[in-house]
XYZ file of C-alpha atoms in Angstrom:
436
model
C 13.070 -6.561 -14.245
C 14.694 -3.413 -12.773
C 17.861 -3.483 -10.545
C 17.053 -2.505 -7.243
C 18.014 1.096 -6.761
C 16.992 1.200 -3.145
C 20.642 0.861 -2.146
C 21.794 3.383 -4.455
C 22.414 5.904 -1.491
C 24.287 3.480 0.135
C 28.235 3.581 0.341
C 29.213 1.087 -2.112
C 32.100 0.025 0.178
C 30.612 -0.704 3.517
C 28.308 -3.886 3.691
C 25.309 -4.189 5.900
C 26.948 -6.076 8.729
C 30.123 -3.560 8.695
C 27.617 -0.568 8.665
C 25.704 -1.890 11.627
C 29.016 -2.616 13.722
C 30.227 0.984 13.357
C 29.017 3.478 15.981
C 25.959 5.473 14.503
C 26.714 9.180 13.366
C 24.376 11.296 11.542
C 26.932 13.140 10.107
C 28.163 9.996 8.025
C 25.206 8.962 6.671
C 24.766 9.247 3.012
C 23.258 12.631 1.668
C 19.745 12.756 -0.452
C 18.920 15.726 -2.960
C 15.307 16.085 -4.227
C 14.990 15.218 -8.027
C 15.094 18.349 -10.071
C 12.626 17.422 -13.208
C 9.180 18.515 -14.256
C 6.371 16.275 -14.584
C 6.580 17.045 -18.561
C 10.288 16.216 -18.989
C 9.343 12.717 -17.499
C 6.417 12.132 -19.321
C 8.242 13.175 -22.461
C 11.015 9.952 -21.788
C 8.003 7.657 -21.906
C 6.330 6.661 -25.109
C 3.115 7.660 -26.205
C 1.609 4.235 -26.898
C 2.319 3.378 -23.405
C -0.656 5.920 -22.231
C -3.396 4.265 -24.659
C -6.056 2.223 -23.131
C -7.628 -0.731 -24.390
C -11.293 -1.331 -23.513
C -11.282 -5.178 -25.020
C -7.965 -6.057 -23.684
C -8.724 -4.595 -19.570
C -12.361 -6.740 -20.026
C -9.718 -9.860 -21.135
C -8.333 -9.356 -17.756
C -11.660 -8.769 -15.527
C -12.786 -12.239 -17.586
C -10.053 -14.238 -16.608
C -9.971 -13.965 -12.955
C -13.653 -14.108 -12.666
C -12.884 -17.548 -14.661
C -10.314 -18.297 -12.103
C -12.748 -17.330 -9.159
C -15.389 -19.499 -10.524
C -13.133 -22.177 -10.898
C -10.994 -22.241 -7.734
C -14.848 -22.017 -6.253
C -15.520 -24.473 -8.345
C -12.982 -26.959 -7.100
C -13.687 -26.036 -3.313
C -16.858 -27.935 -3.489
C -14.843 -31.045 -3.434
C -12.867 -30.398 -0.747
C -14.776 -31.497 1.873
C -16.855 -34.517 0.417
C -13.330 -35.807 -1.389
C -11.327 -35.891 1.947
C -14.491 -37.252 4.433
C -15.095 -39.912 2.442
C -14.683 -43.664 3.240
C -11.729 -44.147 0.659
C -10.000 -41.091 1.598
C -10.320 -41.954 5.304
C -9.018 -45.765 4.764
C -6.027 -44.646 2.476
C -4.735 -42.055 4.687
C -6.362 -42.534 8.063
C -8.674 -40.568 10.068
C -5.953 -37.870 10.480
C -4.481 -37.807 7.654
C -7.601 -37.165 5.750
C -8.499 -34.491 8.242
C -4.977 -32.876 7.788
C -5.453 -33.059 3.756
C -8.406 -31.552 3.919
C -7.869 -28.322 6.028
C -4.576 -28.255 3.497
C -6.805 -28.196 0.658
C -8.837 -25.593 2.161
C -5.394 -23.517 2.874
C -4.627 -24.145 -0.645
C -8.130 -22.183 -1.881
C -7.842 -19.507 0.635
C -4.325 -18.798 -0.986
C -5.315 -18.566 -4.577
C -8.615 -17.608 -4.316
C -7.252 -14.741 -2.437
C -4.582 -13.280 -4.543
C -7.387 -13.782 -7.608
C -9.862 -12.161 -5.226
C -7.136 -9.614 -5.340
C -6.741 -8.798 -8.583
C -10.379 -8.429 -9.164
C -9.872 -5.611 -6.338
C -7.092 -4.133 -8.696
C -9.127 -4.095 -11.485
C -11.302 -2.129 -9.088
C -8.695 0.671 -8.792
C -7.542 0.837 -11.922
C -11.403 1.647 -12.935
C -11.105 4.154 -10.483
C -8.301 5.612 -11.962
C -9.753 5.768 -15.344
C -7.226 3.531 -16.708
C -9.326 0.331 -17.504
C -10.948 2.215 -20.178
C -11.097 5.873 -21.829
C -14.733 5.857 -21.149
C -15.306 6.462 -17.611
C -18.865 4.926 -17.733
C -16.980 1.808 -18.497
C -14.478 2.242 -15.784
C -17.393 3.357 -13.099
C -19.676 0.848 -13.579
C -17.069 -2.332 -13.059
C -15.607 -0.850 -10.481
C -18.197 0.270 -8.574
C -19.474 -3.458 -9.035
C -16.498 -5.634 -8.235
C -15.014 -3.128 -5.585
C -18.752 -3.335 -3.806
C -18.461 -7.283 -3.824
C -15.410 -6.571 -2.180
C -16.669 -4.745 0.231
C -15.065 -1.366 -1.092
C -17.401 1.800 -1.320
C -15.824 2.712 -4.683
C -16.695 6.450 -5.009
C -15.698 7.373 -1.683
C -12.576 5.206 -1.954
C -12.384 6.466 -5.476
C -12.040 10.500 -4.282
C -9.927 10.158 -1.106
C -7.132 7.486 -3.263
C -7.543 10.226 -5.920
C -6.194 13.198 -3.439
C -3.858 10.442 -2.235
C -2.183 10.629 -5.407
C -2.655 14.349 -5.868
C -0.566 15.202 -2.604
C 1.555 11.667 -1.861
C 4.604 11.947 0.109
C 3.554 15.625 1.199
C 3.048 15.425 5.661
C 0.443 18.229 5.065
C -2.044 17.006 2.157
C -1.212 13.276 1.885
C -4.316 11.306 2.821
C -2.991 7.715 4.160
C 0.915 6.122 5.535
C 1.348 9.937 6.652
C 4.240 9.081 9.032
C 3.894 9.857 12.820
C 6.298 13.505 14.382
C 8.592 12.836 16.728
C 6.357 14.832 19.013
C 3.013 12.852 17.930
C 4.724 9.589 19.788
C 5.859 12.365 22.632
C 9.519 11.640 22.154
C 11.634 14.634 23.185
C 14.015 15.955 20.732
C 17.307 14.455 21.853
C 20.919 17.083 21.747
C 24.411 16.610 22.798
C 23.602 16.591 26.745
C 20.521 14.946 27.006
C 20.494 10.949 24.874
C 17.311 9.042 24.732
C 16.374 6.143 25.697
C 14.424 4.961 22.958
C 13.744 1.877 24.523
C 11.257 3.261 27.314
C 9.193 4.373 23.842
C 9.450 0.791 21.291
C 10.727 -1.619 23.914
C 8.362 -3.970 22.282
C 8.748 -7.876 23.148
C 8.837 -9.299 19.605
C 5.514 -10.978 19.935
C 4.251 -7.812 20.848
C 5.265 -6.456 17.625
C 3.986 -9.446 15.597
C 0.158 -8.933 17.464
C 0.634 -6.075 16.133
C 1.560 -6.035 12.723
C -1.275 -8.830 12.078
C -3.769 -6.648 13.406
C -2.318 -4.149 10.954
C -3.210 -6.381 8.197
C -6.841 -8.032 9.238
C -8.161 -4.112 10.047
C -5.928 -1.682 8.506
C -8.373 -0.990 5.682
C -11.295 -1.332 7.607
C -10.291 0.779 10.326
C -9.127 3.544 7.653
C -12.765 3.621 5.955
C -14.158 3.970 9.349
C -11.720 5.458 11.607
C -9.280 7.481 9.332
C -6.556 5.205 11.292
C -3.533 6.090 9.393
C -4.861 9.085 7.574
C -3.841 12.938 7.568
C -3.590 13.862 11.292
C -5.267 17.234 10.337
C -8.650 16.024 9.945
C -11.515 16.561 12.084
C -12.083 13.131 14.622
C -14.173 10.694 13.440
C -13.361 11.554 9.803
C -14.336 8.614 7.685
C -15.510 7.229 4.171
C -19.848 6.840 5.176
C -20.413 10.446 5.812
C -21.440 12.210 2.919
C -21.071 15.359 4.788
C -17.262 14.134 6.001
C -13.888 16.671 5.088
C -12.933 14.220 2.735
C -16.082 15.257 -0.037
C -17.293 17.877 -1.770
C -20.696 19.000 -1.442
C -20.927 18.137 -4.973
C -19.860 14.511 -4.975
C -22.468 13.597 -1.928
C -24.851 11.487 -3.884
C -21.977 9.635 -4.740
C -21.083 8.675 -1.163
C -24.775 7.856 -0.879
C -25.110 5.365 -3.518
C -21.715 3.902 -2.404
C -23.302 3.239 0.830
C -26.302 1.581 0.078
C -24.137 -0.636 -2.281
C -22.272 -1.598 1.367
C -25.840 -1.811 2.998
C -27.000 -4.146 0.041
C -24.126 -6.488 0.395
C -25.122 -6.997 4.028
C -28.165 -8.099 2.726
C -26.755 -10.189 0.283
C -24.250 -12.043 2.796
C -26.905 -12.276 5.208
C -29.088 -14.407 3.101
C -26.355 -16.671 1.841
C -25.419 -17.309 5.432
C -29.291 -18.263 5.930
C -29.486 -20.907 2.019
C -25.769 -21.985 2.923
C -25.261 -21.359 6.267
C -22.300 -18.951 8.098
C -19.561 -21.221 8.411
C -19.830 -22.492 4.328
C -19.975 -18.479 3.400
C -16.684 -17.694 5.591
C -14.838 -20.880 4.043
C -15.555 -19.619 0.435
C -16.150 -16.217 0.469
C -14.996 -14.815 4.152
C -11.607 -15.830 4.910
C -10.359 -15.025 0.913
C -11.871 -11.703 1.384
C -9.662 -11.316 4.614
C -6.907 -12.205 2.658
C -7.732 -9.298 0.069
C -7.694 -6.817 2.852
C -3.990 -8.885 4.450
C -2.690 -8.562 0.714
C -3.995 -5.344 -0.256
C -2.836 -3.366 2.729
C 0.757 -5.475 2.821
C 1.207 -4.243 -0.934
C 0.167 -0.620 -0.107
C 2.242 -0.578 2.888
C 5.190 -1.764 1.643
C 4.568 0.804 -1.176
C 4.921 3.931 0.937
C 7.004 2.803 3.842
C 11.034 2.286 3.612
C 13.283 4.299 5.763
C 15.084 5.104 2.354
C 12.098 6.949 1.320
C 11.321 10.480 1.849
C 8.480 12.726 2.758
C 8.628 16.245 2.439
C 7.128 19.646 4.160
C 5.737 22.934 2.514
C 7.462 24.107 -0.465
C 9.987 21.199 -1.060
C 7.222 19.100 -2.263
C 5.692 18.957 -5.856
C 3.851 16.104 -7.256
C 6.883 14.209 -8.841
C 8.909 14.264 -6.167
C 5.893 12.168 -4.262
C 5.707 10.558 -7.172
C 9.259 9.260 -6.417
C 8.306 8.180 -2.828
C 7.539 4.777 -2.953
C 9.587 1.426 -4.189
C 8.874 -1.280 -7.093
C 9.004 -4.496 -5.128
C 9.675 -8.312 -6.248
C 6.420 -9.399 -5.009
C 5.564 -12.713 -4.589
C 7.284 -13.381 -7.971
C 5.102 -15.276 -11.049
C 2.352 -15.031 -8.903
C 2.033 -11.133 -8.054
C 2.846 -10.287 -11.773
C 0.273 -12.579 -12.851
C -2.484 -12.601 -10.219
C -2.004 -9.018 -9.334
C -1.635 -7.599 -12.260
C 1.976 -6.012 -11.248
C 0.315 -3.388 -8.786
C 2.921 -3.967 -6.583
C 6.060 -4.843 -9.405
C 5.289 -1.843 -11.220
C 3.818 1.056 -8.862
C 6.293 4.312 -9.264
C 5.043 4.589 -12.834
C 1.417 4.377 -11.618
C 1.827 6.895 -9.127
C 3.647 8.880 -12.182
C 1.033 8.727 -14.267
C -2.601 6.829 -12.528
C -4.099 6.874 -16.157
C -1.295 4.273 -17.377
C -2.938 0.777 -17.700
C -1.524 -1.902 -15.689
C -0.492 -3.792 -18.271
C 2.008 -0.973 -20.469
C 3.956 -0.727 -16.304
C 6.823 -2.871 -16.624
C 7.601 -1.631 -20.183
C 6.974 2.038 -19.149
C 9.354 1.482 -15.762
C 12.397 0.839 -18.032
C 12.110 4.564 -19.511
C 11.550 6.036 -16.349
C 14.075 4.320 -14.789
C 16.588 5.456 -17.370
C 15.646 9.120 -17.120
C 15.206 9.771 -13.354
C 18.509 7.001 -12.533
C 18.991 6.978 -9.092
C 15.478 8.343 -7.800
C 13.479 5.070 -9.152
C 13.198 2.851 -6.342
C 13.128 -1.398 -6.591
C 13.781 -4.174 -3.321
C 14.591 -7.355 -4.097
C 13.750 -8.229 -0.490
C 11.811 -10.524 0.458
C 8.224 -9.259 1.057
C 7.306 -10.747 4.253
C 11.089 -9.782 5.932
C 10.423 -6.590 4.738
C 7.108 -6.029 5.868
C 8.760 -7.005 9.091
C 12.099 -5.065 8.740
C 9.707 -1.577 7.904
C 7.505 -2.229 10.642
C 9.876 -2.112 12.826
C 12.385 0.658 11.313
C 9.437 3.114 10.054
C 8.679 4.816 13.553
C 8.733 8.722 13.056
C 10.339 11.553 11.455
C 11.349 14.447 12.882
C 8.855 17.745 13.859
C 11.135 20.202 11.553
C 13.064 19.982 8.282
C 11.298 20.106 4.775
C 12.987 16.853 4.090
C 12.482 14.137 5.978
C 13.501 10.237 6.246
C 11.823 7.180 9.194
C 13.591 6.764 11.864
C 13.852 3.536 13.812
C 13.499 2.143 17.653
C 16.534 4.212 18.331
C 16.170 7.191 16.540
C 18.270 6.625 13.567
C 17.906 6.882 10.152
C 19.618 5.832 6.568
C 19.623 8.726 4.565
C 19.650 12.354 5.851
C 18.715 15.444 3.549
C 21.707 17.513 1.383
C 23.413 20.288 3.124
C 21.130 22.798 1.590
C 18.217 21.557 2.892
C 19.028 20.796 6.346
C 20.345 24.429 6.416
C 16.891 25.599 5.613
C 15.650 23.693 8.240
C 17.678 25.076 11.138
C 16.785 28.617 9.450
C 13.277 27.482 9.852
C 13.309 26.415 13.307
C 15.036 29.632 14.704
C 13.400 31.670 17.499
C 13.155 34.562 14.913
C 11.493 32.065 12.077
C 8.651 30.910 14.313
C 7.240 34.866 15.619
């Protein structure tokens, strides 16, 4: 496993506790330079092998979680008649047997989620082309298993696709595209005039929790639908139905078509199993895992692209590695997210390197990038669930200027500020002179 490197930046003498009693300065914190490489110097440290992919051994993969689904499904059925019954009742009362039972059905939710899950992952990494070199293959699973998932894959296919094309960049990126200082209307704060940062985020903590689970119920929904936490520059009421939406091509239309008739067919498809099995039997095994698809799913992606140690860049300081760069490695649930996951979220720098890498060459591909690009690879160590909290509440905005730019948190402060040279450019930028 990689070292974490997200505290590389970091002063190696000062502790988090001592850091967070000193007063804040901006001027202290530690300096961040852009990585200098070409995409072809780092695709030269990794070895060739690593980019082949295997047909046979991606179908393994698909096989065994749909054996796992099956049989966690399986299992569910005697959940209920096991725990009602008159010997379960009279060995551990009336309560007991109700409390086993709604912890068996906790138990499947959790499982058959994360294996739910991975079946979604196998989804993306057909839409990648990386399950297979043939991209019949790779279209026709995961247009299949993302629609049972209630993904439209080819219009979720193009818009991840630009994602990757333009990630990190506050201009082109097409989802986490952090919120402007002046998008929150926050004043820009000087020498004679200090914010108060709490009449903006003076959040009640429960506050924040409502609203960091709504995050992860509708997140994904909302940014089909809605664009909710796409690029700010699109039309309103951009979304992933409308063939004729900013997001396609004319040429790729019929694809958004077919993609939502697949949607329109699974409607159909729940709707009669609610009417042979009735609602609340299709929401115990089917609805509530799928929730927890769209909870883990945006969690992972989240935590991907958000860390105030992370930058985002403006205009001509971007390139495609550098974006590539943007996002952290993270100890993810452990056994479980390597195995059930298939390491999307242990091993995701060197996908966003290189989307055509199978999942399964990422943790032996990491170590070479990791040794080439040093500091600029990116692994926490922290727990998932405090970070998710941590980043939800220190990710707020960035600034409106600079070509370089780091989260700041409820009171305006950051980790990491850009190197001399580029915060030079910035105030060049911003002049009077700059802007006619």
């Amino acid at each position: 496993m990689p070292h974490s490197n997200l505290a590389d930046h970091s002063p190696p003498s000062a502790t988090e506790p001592e850091r967070a009693a000193c007063p804040y300065s901006e001027e202290e914190l530690p300096e961040f330079s852009p990585m200098p490489w070409k995409l072809q110097d780092i695709r030269s440290a990794i070895p060739p092998h690593l980019f082949v992919r295997d047909t046979k051994r991606g179908l393994a993969w698909l096989g065994l979680d749909l054996l796992m689904a099956a049989a966690c499904w399986k299992a569910a059925l005697y959940i209920d008649p096991t725990f009602r019954s008159r010997a379960a009742v009279q060995l551990l009362s009336p309560l007991g047997a109700s409390i086993a039972r709604w912890a068996g059905w906790v138990v499947y939710w959790w499982f058959q989620g994360l294996i739910f899950t991975g079946i979604w992952v196998i989804g993306h990494e057909c839409g990648h082309g990386a399950f297979s070199a043939s991209s019949y293959v790779c279209d026709l699973i995961g247009f299949t298993v993302h629609t049972l998932l209630w993904t439209p894959y080819f219009s979720w296919k193009i818009s991840h696709h630009r994602h990757h094309c333009n990630h990190a960049s506050m201009e082109r990126d097409e989802v986490y595209v952090p919120k402007t200082r002046s998008d929150l209307g926050i004043p820009q704060e000087h020498d004679h005039h200090k914010m108060d940062y709490d009449e903006y985020f003076g959040d009640t903590p429960i506050y924040t929790l409502y609203m960091l689970m709504r995050q992860q119920l509708l997140a994904f929904p909302a940014y089909l639908i809605c664009n909710v936490s796409g690029q700010k520059n699109y039309p309103k009421w951009t979304n992933h139905f409308d063939p004729d939406s900013v997001l396609f091509t004319k040429d790729q239309r019929h694809l958004i078509i077919i993609s939502n008739f697949a949607i329109l067919a699974m409607v159909a498809l729940v709707r009669l199993a609610c009417r042979t099995w009735g609602a609340a039997s299709v929401v115990r095994f089917y609805g509530i895992p799928w929730l927890c698809v769209t909870h883990w799913f945006i969690m992972i992606t989240y935590l991907h692209h958000t860390d105030p140690k992370l930058p985002h860049y403006r205009q001509t300081e971007w390139n495609f590695q550098r974006g590539a760069a943007a996002t952290v490695d993270r100890n993810f649930l452990g056994w479980m997210g390597r195995f059930f996951l298939h390491d999307v979220a242990h091993y995701h720098v060197i996908h966003h390197f290189f989307p055509k890498m199978p999942f399964y060459h990422g943790a032996e591909a990491t170590q070479y990038l990791q040794a080439f690009i040093g500091k600029h690879y990116h692994y926490s160590e922290k727990p998932v669930f405090k970070a998710l909290w941590d980043n939800y509440n220190d990710c707020q905005f960035v600034e409106d200027e600079g070509s370089v730019l780091f989260y700041r948190n409820k009171k305006g402060q950051a980790v990491l500020r850009p190197a001399a040279k580029y915060r030079e450019k910035a105030a060049v930028d911003d002049t009077p002179s700059s802007r006619t």
